């Protein structure tokens, strides 16, 4: 055992990597059975709850060995508070903080083997985020993800009790860790919860009668470590605002005392401490997926709670520790930190499709009924499942999870491009979840309970008691006008958002206006998707055999910038339209939107195209300097809803060389046409001034009145005196790869029929002359230079 005791820290670091991220370890996050089947199976067998590694943990646990874990690698708020001698609320840190010995560096936590192993396992998800990846890795199929699921199922079982630890001694049992005297005096910045383990051992008649009462400490420790390492990444200032005023004052006194003792300048230290609590935390998509796995399992674990017996005699004995743990696991251990973690993600996550992971994790927490033991009948799969009234208590005690985060999602959706199918899918998912029958009514009932008047309570002194740690013993002193449900809702809101929180109603006028704006954007996005679909259909219909030369009319003036739907295809465009249509329908159901108002909005969006089928200009106002974009116009341009028809308005001969043109030929032909125009300028002017057929032909093909008018009145062209506005020859079309291809094909066909180059050139000139005559007589309004 003494040798194993010395090897254990090295072995843990070799598996999970070092805390500083330099040693990668086994890289469990990138280990998959599809790519490395042998290493994958060996690692899982070695680290499973009944594997050799856990047997070593329990063997060392029996001897009460302790291992140092540096405080500097804990999450930012925990690290900063411990360094200021303010003990965190979580009981996981109690009686474990050790001052360094003489010459030591920093504070340490003295952990038992099980805690030490789980600390490293949980924190490796954060510290190893920059590990090298040689191939595409699916997080849900990695060895790390599977191990998290395995540990949750073992230590938080939905059926039965926690399995006893493997022991080489059949008659003996691994004792739970005993409380130790604190190594240094600390003051908690929150009234921490008493460990379930201590309470049950104190009140249970026989500890050995129920194995769960002996092993509940593993379940509680595992959950606390996962929550602390994965969710406790936010500023302590944000956490302190959720505490009662007397605790705030207590923390302030300790801050000032530490500051005056170590620095002599309280203001300077407070400023430094404020920034010390601000942790730059950017969760990855894999991190969010693991948290979602935790949330889903905790719902299943909590919903496996046995129903309370109705007979009074059944209450004579105490419920098992595991059953009581199921009752309090979400509100006591998870709700608070998960709420702030979600707020952080909603406010800092990029506005792209990767937000889908955060969204699904949030929606998983909002729907505990999906993980309840009872399942809906198979015949009702197509019918939305009605949310039972028994979930009203959960909704009321998690009201901010539904209402405030929904407003946060609305603000994100109003800033995203809803034409993108992935963004449209996210709006559809949220609308579908909140449109479940009876859910909106229960959320509205929770808001009404929170907004109940409290005129009978003077000076709002009750808010001092609004902490999640206090039980129902205070309820007896409340006046009868305040119901138990109202107290729970108010306690939930004030404990999470502080005492002076101004609640914004989800079904109030302000949020309703946001929903109307989102509905308007959905209508505009549908119209934009339809325009893109029509444009793609027209482009496909007019594509010729030579479209692979990347020459299209739209490339000539750059008036169409395209969208990601062009690359995905018509099926995705259709899917996007379906998502947006259903999302709009669900929003109407949730907020009881006026059909006449929506119809008017749809008609307004339907007129977003002018009579020529082109989109309107972005919203702007006229001024002395021209058109100026409004905030709405900037939003429309950023999201591709509307855009200016930007065309080249200068001399067509001087426009930039296109990608479908040969640069050398463009320059050579420009010099040739310049020489011809300079030498034959008078002759072309005389021809265009004639009134007969030849004059009409030259006027049409040697001049372009509309383009000349644009150039004369364009603000881009400043010097109009030295420009050649008369008739001229343009040979630039010969430099395009499409024209060159046509000429090569014609010469190839001519050589097949034994026609020489001179005869072939003569045929081309005759053909072009006939084409010019036809355009002149019958299609004078058509602009051949655009085709």
PDB file of C-alpha atoms in Angstrom, residues 17-301:
ATOM      1  CA  UNK A  17      -2.880  14.640 -18.112  1.00  0.00           C
ATOM      2  CA  UNK A  18      -1.301  17.357 -16.035  1.00  0.00           C
ATOM      3  CA  UNK A  19      -3.264  20.283 -14.650  1.00  0.00           C
ATOM      4  CA  UNK A  20      -1.281  22.753 -16.735  1.00  0.00           C
ATOM      5  CA  UNK A  21      -2.169  20.859 -19.926  1.00  0.00           C
ATOM      6  CA  UNK A  22       1.432  20.060 -20.882  1.00  0.00           C
ATOM      7  CA  UNK A  23       1.068  16.310 -20.351  1.00  0.00           C
ATOM      8  CA  UNK A  24      -1.833  15.077 -22.472  1.00  0.00           C
ATOM      9  CA  UNK A  25      -2.093  11.654 -20.858  1.00  0.00           C
ATOM     10  CA  UNK A  26      -4.232   9.048 -22.555  1.00  0.00           C
ATOM     11  CA  UNK A  27      -6.246  11.764 -24.323  1.00  0.00           C
ATOM     12  CA  UNK A  28      -9.561  10.102 -23.521  1.00  0.00           C
ATOM     13  CA  UNK A  29     -11.472  12.924 -25.247  1.00  0.00           C
ATOM     14  CA  UNK A  30     -10.054  11.897 -28.633  1.00  0.00           C
ATOM     15  CA  UNK A  31     -10.044   8.130 -28.067  1.00  0.00           C
ATOM     16  CA  UNK A  32     -12.799   6.413 -30.062  1.00  0.00           C
ATOM     17  CA  UNK A  33     -13.674   2.818 -30.727  1.00  0.00           C
ATOM     18  CA  UNK A  34     -14.023   3.436 -34.457  1.00  0.00           C
ATOM     19  CA  UNK A  35     -10.439   4.633 -34.890  1.00  0.00           C
ATOM     20  CA  UNK A  36      -8.599   2.927 -32.001  1.00  0.00           C
ATOM     21  CA  UNK A  37     -10.686  -0.081 -30.967  1.00  0.00           C
ATOM     22  CA  UNK A  38      -7.994  -1.809 -28.896  1.00  0.00           C
ATOM     23  CA  UNK A  39      -6.915   1.204 -26.850  1.00  0.00           C
ATOM     24  CA  UNK A  40     -10.543   2.261 -26.490  1.00  0.00           C
ATOM     25  CA  UNK A  41     -11.689  -1.033 -24.951  1.00  0.00           C
ATOM     26  CA  UNK A  42      -8.614  -1.338 -22.739  1.00  0.00           C
ATOM     27  CA  UNK A  43      -9.040   2.183 -21.352  1.00  0.00           C
ATOM     28  CA  UNK A  44     -12.733   1.641 -20.563  1.00  0.00           C
ATOM     29  CA  UNK A  45     -12.060  -1.712 -18.900  1.00  0.00           C
ATOM     30  CA  UNK A  46      -9.275  -0.206 -16.817  1.00  0.00           C
ATOM     31  CA  UNK A  47     -11.241   2.893 -15.674  1.00  0.00           C
ATOM     32  CA  UNK A  48     -14.773   1.521 -15.256  1.00  0.00           C
ATOM     33  CA  UNK A  49     -16.327   1.622 -11.761  1.00  0.00           C
ATOM     34  CA  UNK A  50     -15.376  -2.009 -11.092  1.00  0.00           C
ATOM     35  CA  UNK A  51     -12.059  -1.892 -12.926  1.00  0.00           C
ATOM     36  CA  UNK A  52      -8.490  -2.039 -11.591  1.00  0.00           C
ATOM     37  CA  UNK A  53      -8.153   1.730 -11.201  1.00  0.00           C
ATOM     38  CA  UNK A  54     -11.203   2.085  -8.964  1.00  0.00           C
ATOM     39  CA  UNK A  55     -10.104  -0.952  -6.951  1.00  0.00           C
ATOM     40  CA  UNK A  56      -6.846   0.860  -6.281  1.00  0.00           C
ATOM     41  CA  UNK A  57      -8.813   3.974  -5.260  1.00  0.00           C
ATOM     42  CA  UNK A  58     -10.879   2.028  -2.747  1.00  0.00           C
ATOM     43  CA  UNK A  59      -7.844   0.214  -1.404  1.00  0.00           C
ATOM     44  CA  UNK A  60      -6.127   3.538  -0.704  1.00  0.00           C
ATOM     45  CA  UNK A  61      -9.413   4.966   0.602  1.00  0.00           C
ATOM     46  CA  UNK A  62      -9.503   2.337   3.346  1.00  0.00           C
ATOM     47  CA  UNK A  63      -6.181   3.608   4.691  1.00  0.00           C
ATOM     48  CA  UNK A  64      -7.324   7.249   4.702  1.00  0.00           C
ATOM     49  CA  UNK A  65      -4.469   8.537   2.566  1.00  0.00           C
ATOM     50  CA  UNK A  66      -4.548  12.209   1.553  1.00  0.00           C
ATOM     51  CA  UNK A  67      -3.279  13.858  -1.643  1.00  0.00           C
ATOM     52  CA  UNK A  68      -2.651  17.549  -2.316  1.00  0.00           C
ATOM     53  CA  UNK A  69      -4.549  19.290  -5.090  1.00  0.00           C
ATOM     54  CA  UNK A  70      -3.374  22.862  -5.789  1.00  0.00           C
ATOM     55  CA  UNK A  71      -6.035  25.520  -5.264  1.00  0.00           C
ATOM     56  CA  UNK A  72      -4.612  27.550  -8.174  1.00  0.00           C
ATOM     57  CA  UNK A  73      -6.148  25.107 -10.679  1.00  0.00           C
ATOM     58  CA  UNK A  74      -9.671  25.326  -9.277  1.00  0.00           C
ATOM     59  CA  UNK A  75     -12.328  27.410 -11.077  1.00  0.00           C
ATOM     60  CA  UNK A  76     -11.748  31.149 -10.830  1.00  0.00           C
ATOM     61  CA  UNK A  77     -14.400  32.085  -8.218  1.00  0.00           C
ATOM     62  CA  UNK A  78     -13.413  29.198  -5.914  1.00  0.00           C
ATOM     63  CA  UNK A  79      -9.709  29.925  -6.227  1.00  0.00           C
ATOM     64  CA  UNK A  80     -10.128  33.648  -5.554  1.00  0.00           C
ATOM     65  CA  UNK A  81     -12.379  33.173  -2.536  1.00  0.00           C
ATOM     66  CA  UNK A  82     -10.136  30.541  -0.917  1.00  0.00           C
ATOM     67  CA  UNK A  83      -7.083  32.722  -1.437  1.00  0.00           C
ATOM     68  CA  UNK A  84      -8.920  35.493   0.459  1.00  0.00           C
ATOM     69  CA  UNK A  85      -9.840  33.012   3.214  1.00  0.00           C
ATOM     70  CA  UNK A  86     -13.524  33.074   2.327  1.00  0.00           C
ATOM     71  CA  UNK A  87     -14.725  29.493   2.285  1.00  0.00           C
ATOM     72  CA  UNK A  88     -16.923  28.551  -0.700  1.00  0.00           C
ATOM     73  CA  UNK A  89     -20.460  27.424  -0.101  1.00  0.00           C
ATOM     74  CA  UNK A  90     -19.984  23.883  -1.374  1.00  0.00           C
ATOM     75  CA  UNK A  91     -19.269  21.357   1.397  1.00  0.00           C
ATOM     76  CA  UNK A  92     -16.752  19.730  -0.924  1.00  0.00           C
ATOM     77  CA  UNK A  93     -14.097  22.214   0.232  1.00  0.00           C
ATOM     78  CA  UNK A  94     -14.817  22.169   3.943  1.00  0.00           C
ATOM     79  CA  UNK A  95     -12.023  20.950   6.220  1.00  0.00           C
ATOM     80  CA  UNK A  96      -9.723  20.364   3.256  1.00  0.00           C
ATOM     81  CA  UNK A  97      -7.829  23.636   2.753  1.00  0.00           C
ATOM     82  CA  UNK A  98      -4.211  23.352   3.860  1.00  0.00           C
ATOM     83  CA  UNK A  99      -1.728  26.188   4.307  1.00  0.00           C
ATOM     84  CA  UNK A 100       1.609  25.442   2.628  1.00  0.00           C
ATOM     85  CA  UNK A 101       4.467  24.305   4.782  1.00  0.00           C
ATOM     86  CA  UNK A 102       7.558  26.457   5.122  1.00  0.00           C
ATOM     87  CA  UNK A 103       8.819  27.170   1.640  1.00  0.00           C
ATOM     88  CA  UNK A 104       5.692  25.755   0.004  1.00  0.00           C
ATOM     89  CA  UNK A 105       3.953  27.408  -2.920  1.00  0.00           C
ATOM     90  CA  UNK A 106       0.279  28.250  -2.636  1.00  0.00           C
ATOM     91  CA  UNK A 107      -2.697  26.645  -0.941  1.00  0.00           C
ATOM     92  CA  UNK A 108      -3.674  22.993  -1.409  1.00  0.00           C
ATOM     93  CA  UNK A 109      -6.722  20.839  -0.865  1.00  0.00           C
ATOM     94  CA  UNK A 110      -6.119  17.639   1.076  1.00  0.00           C
ATOM     95  CA  UNK A 111      -8.288  15.125  -0.816  1.00  0.00           C
ATOM     96  CA  UNK A 112      -8.969  11.471  -0.243  1.00  0.00           C
ATOM     97  CA  UNK A 113      -8.181   9.084  -3.141  1.00  0.00           C
ATOM     98  CA  UNK A 114     -11.741   9.042  -4.525  1.00  0.00           C
ATOM     99  CA  UNK A 115     -11.960  12.853  -4.524  1.00  0.00           C
ATOM    100  CA  UNK A 116      -8.464  13.184  -5.994  1.00  0.00           C
ATOM    101  CA  UNK A 117      -9.272  10.775  -8.825  1.00  0.00           C
ATOM    102  CA  UNK A 118     -12.585  12.467  -9.660  1.00  0.00           C
ATOM    103  CA  UNK A 119     -11.076  15.966  -9.473  1.00  0.00           C
ATOM    104  CA  UNK A 120      -8.547  15.037 -12.134  1.00  0.00           C
ATOM    105  CA  UNK A 121     -11.138  13.206 -14.222  1.00  0.00           C
ATOM    106  CA  UNK A 122     -13.571  16.149 -14.218  1.00  0.00           C
ATOM    107  CA  UNK A 123     -11.051  18.944 -14.709  1.00  0.00           C
ATOM    108  CA  UNK A 124      -9.373  17.180 -17.647  1.00  0.00           C
ATOM    109  CA  UNK A 125     -12.377  18.279 -19.729  1.00  0.00           C
ATOM    110  CA  UNK A 126     -11.286  21.895 -19.142  1.00  0.00           C
ATOM    111  CA  UNK A 127      -7.492  21.683 -19.022  1.00  0.00           C
ATOM    112  CA  UNK A 128      -7.089  19.427 -22.071  1.00  0.00           C
ATOM    113  CA  UNK A 129      -9.240  21.512 -24.435  1.00  0.00           C
ATOM    114  CA  UNK A 130      -6.245  22.376 -26.635  1.00  0.00           C
ATOM    115  CA  UNK A 131      -4.994  18.831 -27.068  1.00  0.00           C
ATOM    116  CA  UNK A 132      -3.900  17.911 -30.617  1.00  0.00           C
ATOM    117  CA  UNK A 133      -6.559  16.248 -32.775  1.00  0.00           C
ATOM    118  CA  UNK A 134      -5.411  14.345 -35.849  1.00  0.00           C
ATOM    119  CA  UNK A 135      -8.872  13.435 -37.137  1.00  0.00           C
ATOM    120  CA  UNK A 136     -12.487  14.408 -36.743  1.00  0.00           C
ATOM    121  CA  UNK A 137     -13.727  13.319 -33.329  1.00  0.00           C
ATOM    122  CA  UNK A 138     -17.364  12.962 -32.343  1.00  0.00           C
ATOM    123  CA  UNK A 139     -17.549  13.999 -28.661  1.00  0.00           C
ATOM    124  CA  UNK A 140     -20.488  11.710 -27.915  1.00  0.00           C
ATOM    125  CA  UNK A 141     -18.496   8.654 -29.030  1.00  0.00           C
ATOM    126  CA  UNK A 142     -15.276   9.380 -27.159  1.00  0.00           C
ATOM    127  CA  UNK A 143     -14.010   7.305 -24.255  1.00  0.00           C
ATOM    128  CA  UNK A 144     -14.347  10.310 -21.930  1.00  0.00           C
ATOM    129  CA  UNK A 145     -18.024  10.782 -22.777  1.00  0.00           C
ATOM    130  CA  UNK A 146     -18.718   7.077 -22.252  1.00  0.00           C
ATOM    131  CA  UNK A 147     -16.904   7.106 -18.903  1.00  0.00           C
ATOM    132  CA  UNK A 148     -18.949  10.087 -17.691  1.00  0.00           C
ATOM    133  CA  UNK A 149     -22.124   8.218 -18.595  1.00  0.00           C
ATOM    134  CA  UNK A 150     -20.853   5.065 -16.890  1.00  0.00           C
ATOM    135  CA  UNK A 151     -19.926   6.857 -13.652  1.00  0.00           C
ATOM    136  CA  UNK A 152     -23.286   8.635 -13.544  1.00  0.00           C
ATOM    137  CA  UNK A 153     -25.194   5.381 -14.002  1.00  0.00           C
ATOM    138  CA  UNK A 154     -23.098   3.660 -11.332  1.00  0.00           C
ATOM    139  CA  UNK A 155     -23.068   6.316  -8.593  1.00  0.00           C
ATOM    140  CA  UNK A 156     -26.442   7.919  -9.406  1.00  0.00           C
ATOM    141  CA  UNK A 157     -28.515   4.847 -10.317  1.00  0.00           C
ATOM    142  CA  UNK A 158     -32.095   5.242 -11.476  1.00  0.00           C
ATOM    143  CA  UNK A 159     -32.924   1.714 -10.315  1.00  0.00           C
ATOM    144  CA  UNK A 160     -31.769   0.001  -7.170  1.00  0.00           C
ATOM    145  CA  UNK A 161     -29.064   1.338  -4.884  1.00  0.00           C
ATOM    146  CA  UNK A 162     -25.435   2.279  -5.326  1.00  0.00           C
ATOM    147  CA  UNK A 163     -23.285  -0.797  -5.804  1.00  0.00           C
ATOM    148  CA  UNK A 164     -20.853  -1.428  -2.942  1.00  0.00           C
ATOM    149  CA  UNK A 165     -17.214  -0.797  -3.772  1.00  0.00           C
ATOM    150  CA  UNK A 166     -15.106  -3.804  -4.772  1.00  0.00           C
ATOM    151  CA  UNK A 167     -13.019  -4.941  -1.852  1.00  0.00           C
ATOM    152  CA  UNK A 168     -10.454  -7.658  -1.402  1.00  0.00           C
ATOM    153  CA  UNK A 169     -11.841  -8.094   2.091  1.00  0.00           C
ATOM    154  CA  UNK A 170     -15.334  -9.630   1.712  1.00  0.00           C
ATOM    155  CA  UNK A 171     -16.318  -8.980   5.286  1.00  0.00           C
ATOM    156  CA  UNK A 172     -15.092  -5.396   5.458  1.00  0.00           C
ATOM    157  CA  UNK A 173     -16.501  -2.214   4.008  1.00  0.00           C
ATOM    158  CA  UNK A 174     -14.826   0.974   2.928  1.00  0.00           C
ATOM    159  CA  UNK A 175     -15.662   3.612   5.515  1.00  0.00           C
ATOM    160  CA  UNK A 176     -16.923   7.002   4.504  1.00  0.00           C
ATOM    161  CA  UNK A 177     -14.529   9.877   5.090  1.00  0.00           C
ATOM    162  CA  UNK A 178     -14.611  11.201   8.618  1.00  0.00           C
ATOM    163  CA  UNK A 179     -14.832  14.927   9.317  1.00  0.00           C
ATOM    164  CA  UNK A 180     -11.548  16.550  10.271  1.00  0.00           C
ATOM    165  CA  UNK A 181     -10.833  19.693  12.185  1.00  0.00           C
ATOM    166  CA  UNK A 182     -10.278  22.723   9.975  1.00  0.00           C
ATOM    167  CA  UNK A 183      -6.667  23.515   9.244  1.00  0.00           C
ATOM    168  CA  UNK A 184      -7.308  27.263   9.028  1.00  0.00           C
ATOM    169  CA  UNK A 185     -10.211  29.448  10.187  1.00  0.00           C
ATOM    170  CA  UNK A 186     -12.510  30.261   7.283  1.00  0.00           C
ATOM    171  CA  UNK A 187     -15.774  32.123   6.944  1.00  0.00           C
ATOM    172  CA  UNK A 188     -18.273  30.986   4.347  1.00  0.00           C
ATOM    173  CA  UNK A 189     -19.705  33.545   1.928  1.00  0.00           C
ATOM    174  CA  UNK A 190     -22.918  31.534   1.881  1.00  0.00           C
ATOM    175  CA  UNK A 191     -24.756  29.438   4.431  1.00  0.00           C
ATOM    176  CA  UNK A 192     -23.638  26.093   3.064  1.00  0.00           C
ATOM    177  CA  UNK A 193     -25.749  22.967   2.983  1.00  0.00           C
ATOM    178  CA  UNK A 194     -25.117  20.247   5.480  1.00  0.00           C
ATOM    179  CA  UNK A 195     -23.805  17.124   3.843  1.00  0.00           C
ATOM    180  CA  UNK A 196     -26.455  14.485   3.369  1.00  0.00           C
ATOM    181  CA  UNK A 197     -23.994  11.876   4.576  1.00  0.00           C
ATOM    182  CA  UNK A 198     -23.510  13.383   8.035  1.00  0.00           C
ATOM    183  CA  UNK A 199     -27.217  13.895   8.580  1.00  0.00           C
ATOM    184  CA  UNK A 200     -28.103  10.346   7.595  1.00  0.00           C
ATOM    185  CA  UNK A 201     -25.377   8.721   9.650  1.00  0.00           C
ATOM    186  CA  UNK A 202     -26.531  10.759  12.622  1.00  0.00           C
ATOM    187  CA  UNK A 203     -30.189   9.780  12.267  1.00  0.00           C
ATOM    188  CA  UNK A 204     -30.011   6.320  10.748  1.00  0.00           C
ATOM    189  CA  UNK A 205     -30.492   3.584  13.417  1.00  0.00           C
ATOM    190  CA  UNK A 206     -28.203   1.150  11.665  1.00  0.00           C
ATOM    191  CA  UNK A 207     -25.769   2.302   9.037  1.00  0.00           C
ATOM    192  CA  UNK A 208     -25.050  -1.190   7.776  1.00  0.00           C
ATOM    193  CA  UNK A 209     -28.746  -1.918   7.300  1.00  0.00           C
ATOM    194  CA  UNK A 210     -28.872   0.129   4.110  1.00  0.00           C
ATOM    195  CA  UNK A 211     -25.830   0.079   1.794  1.00  0.00           C
ATOM    196  CA  UNK A 212     -26.883   3.392   0.268  1.00  0.00           C
ATOM    197  CA  UNK A 213     -26.549   5.140   3.613  1.00  0.00           C
ATOM    198  CA  UNK A 214     -22.906   4.040   3.727  1.00  0.00           C
ATOM    199  CA  UNK A 215     -22.098   4.881   0.106  1.00  0.00           C
ATOM    200  CA  UNK A 216     -24.178   8.036  -0.388  1.00  0.00           C
ATOM    201  CA  UNK A 217     -20.992  10.054   0.072  1.00  0.00           C
ATOM    202  CA  UNK A 218     -19.664   8.762  -3.258  1.00  0.00           C
ATOM    203  CA  UNK A 219     -22.791   9.896  -5.093  1.00  0.00           C
ATOM    204  CA  UNK A 220     -22.773  13.296  -3.408  1.00  0.00           C
ATOM    205  CA  UNK A 221     -19.032  13.784  -3.922  1.00  0.00           C
ATOM    206  CA  UNK A 222     -19.177  12.778  -7.588  1.00  0.00           C
ATOM    207  CA  UNK A 223     -22.008  15.210  -8.329  1.00  0.00           C
ATOM    208  CA  UNK A 224     -20.413  18.074  -6.419  1.00  0.00           C
ATOM    209  CA  UNK A 225     -17.111  17.612  -8.250  1.00  0.00           C
ATOM    210  CA  UNK A 226     -18.793  17.517 -11.662  1.00  0.00           C
ATOM    211  CA  UNK A 227     -20.849  20.629 -10.916  1.00  0.00           C
ATOM    212  CA  UNK A 228     -17.944  22.561  -9.421  1.00  0.00           C
ATOM    213  CA  UNK A 229     -15.495  21.739 -12.207  1.00  0.00           C
ATOM    214  CA  UNK A 230     -17.905  22.149 -15.150  1.00  0.00           C
ATOM    215  CA  UNK A 231     -20.344  24.864 -14.070  1.00  0.00           C
ATOM    216  CA  UNK A 232     -18.673  27.046 -11.426  1.00  0.00           C
ATOM    217  CA  UNK A 233     -16.995  29.424 -13.867  1.00  0.00           C
ATOM    218  CA  UNK A 234     -18.341  32.903 -13.319  1.00  0.00           C
ATOM    219  CA  UNK A 235     -17.460  35.962 -11.273  1.00  0.00           C
ATOM    220  CA  UNK A 236     -17.904  35.840  -7.524  1.00  0.00           C
ATOM    221  CA  UNK A 237     -19.508  39.269  -7.788  1.00  0.00           C
ATOM    222  CA  UNK A 238     -22.351  37.697  -9.747  1.00  0.00           C
ATOM    223  CA  UNK A 239     -22.653  34.991  -7.144  1.00  0.00           C
ATOM    224  CA  UNK A 240     -22.632  37.437  -4.232  1.00  0.00           C
ATOM    225  CA  UNK A 241     -25.579  39.370  -5.608  1.00  0.00           C
ATOM    226  CA  UNK A 242     -27.635  36.224  -5.091  1.00  0.00           C
ATOM    227  CA  UNK A 243     -26.893  36.166  -1.366  1.00  0.00           C
ATOM    228  CA  UNK A 244     -28.701  37.899   1.455  1.00  0.00           C
ATOM    229  CA  UNK A 245     -27.476  41.364   2.541  1.00  0.00           C
ATOM    230  CA  UNK A 246     -25.880  40.261   5.812  1.00  0.00           C
ATOM    231  CA  UNK A 247     -23.696  37.765   3.950  1.00  0.00           C
ATOM    232  CA  UNK A 248     -22.642  40.494   1.520  1.00  0.00           C
ATOM    233  CA  UNK A 249     -21.611  42.642   4.476  1.00  0.00           C
ATOM    234  CA  UNK A 250     -19.701  39.770   5.991  1.00  0.00           C
ATOM    235  CA  UNK A 251     -17.740  39.221   2.778  1.00  0.00           C
ATOM    236  CA  UNK A 252     -17.022  42.944   2.513  1.00  0.00           C
ATOM    237  CA  UNK A 253     -15.573  42.997   6.039  1.00  0.00           C
ATOM    238  CA  UNK A 254     -13.288  40.108   5.226  1.00  0.00           C
ATOM    239  CA  UNK A 255     -12.172  41.724   1.978  1.00  0.00           C
ATOM    240  CA  UNK A 256     -11.294  44.943   3.769  1.00  0.00           C
ATOM    241  CA  UNK A 257      -9.514  43.178   6.602  1.00  0.00           C
ATOM    242  CA  UNK A 258      -7.412  41.085   4.219  1.00  0.00           C
ATOM    243  CA  UNK A 259      -6.682  44.144   2.105  1.00  0.00           C
ATOM    244  CA  UNK A 260      -5.552  46.297   5.003  1.00  0.00           C
ATOM    245  CA  UNK A 261      -3.415  43.510   6.427  1.00  0.00           C
ATOM    246  CA  UNK A 262      -1.583  42.529   3.238  1.00  0.00           C
ATOM    247  CA  UNK A 263      -1.653  45.604   1.063  1.00  0.00           C
ATOM    248  CA  UNK A 264      -2.406  48.594   3.217  1.00  0.00           C
ATOM    249  CA  UNK A 265      -4.679  49.971   0.505  1.00  0.00           C
ATOM    250  CA  UNK A 266      -8.229  48.642   0.661  1.00  0.00           C
ATOM    251  CA  UNK A 267      -9.322  50.371  -2.542  1.00  0.00           C
ATOM    252  CA  UNK A 268      -6.458  48.966  -4.546  1.00  0.00           C
ATOM    253  CA  UNK A 269      -6.965  45.455  -3.209  1.00  0.00           C
ATOM    254  CA  UNK A 270     -10.699  45.551  -3.827  1.00  0.00           C
ATOM    255  CA  UNK A 271     -10.038  46.578  -7.402  1.00  0.00           C
ATOM    256  CA  UNK A 272      -7.561  43.733  -7.818  1.00  0.00           C
ATOM    257  CA  UNK A 273      -9.908  41.279  -6.153  1.00  0.00           C
ATOM    258  CA  UNK A 274     -12.733  42.303  -8.473  1.00  0.00           C
ATOM    259  CA  UNK A 275     -10.617  41.439 -11.495  1.00  0.00           C
ATOM    260  CA  UNK A 276      -9.339  38.264  -9.853  1.00  0.00           C
ATOM    261  CA  UNK A 277     -12.892  36.939  -9.715  1.00  0.00           C
ATOM    262  CA  UNK A 278     -13.502  37.678 -13.403  1.00  0.00           C
ATOM    263  CA  UNK A 279     -12.481  34.456 -15.105  1.00  0.00           C
ATOM    264  CA  UNK A 280     -12.078  34.404 -18.869  1.00  0.00           C
ATOM    265  CA  UNK A 281     -14.081  31.250 -19.463  1.00  0.00           C
ATOM    266  CA  UNK A 282     -15.012  30.034 -22.946  1.00  0.00           C
ATOM    267  CA  UNK A 283     -16.752  26.648 -22.824  1.00  0.00           C
ATOM    268  CA  UNK A 284     -16.306  24.385 -25.807  1.00  0.00           C
ATOM    269  CA  UNK A 285     -19.015  22.480 -27.627  1.00  0.00           C
ATOM    270  CA  UNK A 286     -17.746  19.235 -26.110  1.00  0.00           C
ATOM    271  CA  UNK A 287     -17.978  20.768 -22.639  1.00  0.00           C
ATOM    272  CA  UNK A 288     -21.614  21.708 -23.251  1.00  0.00           C
ATOM    273  CA  UNK A 289     -22.436  18.214 -24.557  1.00  0.00           C
ATOM    274  CA  UNK A 290     -21.035  16.642 -21.391  1.00  0.00           C
ATOM    275  CA  UNK A 291     -23.077  19.038 -19.239  1.00  0.00           C
ATOM    276  CA  UNK A 292     -26.168  18.086 -21.231  1.00  0.00           C
ATOM    277  CA  UNK A 293     -25.449  14.417 -20.505  1.00  0.00           C
ATOM    278  CA  UNK A 294     -25.271  15.313 -16.799  1.00  0.00           C
ATOM    279  CA  UNK A 295     -28.567  17.219 -16.968  1.00  0.00           C
ATOM    280  CA  UNK A 296     -30.395  14.408 -18.749  1.00  0.00           C
ATOM    281  CA  UNK A 297     -29.149  11.803 -16.278  1.00  0.00           C
ATOM    282  CA  UNK A 298     -30.045  13.955 -13.263  1.00  0.00           C
ATOM    283  CA  UNK A 299     -33.601  14.304 -14.584  1.00  0.00           C
ATOM    284  CA  UNK A 300     -33.853  10.538 -14.961  1.00  0.00           C
ATOM    285  CA  UNK A 301     -32.276  10.068 -11.505  1.00  0.00           C
TER     286      UNK A 301
END
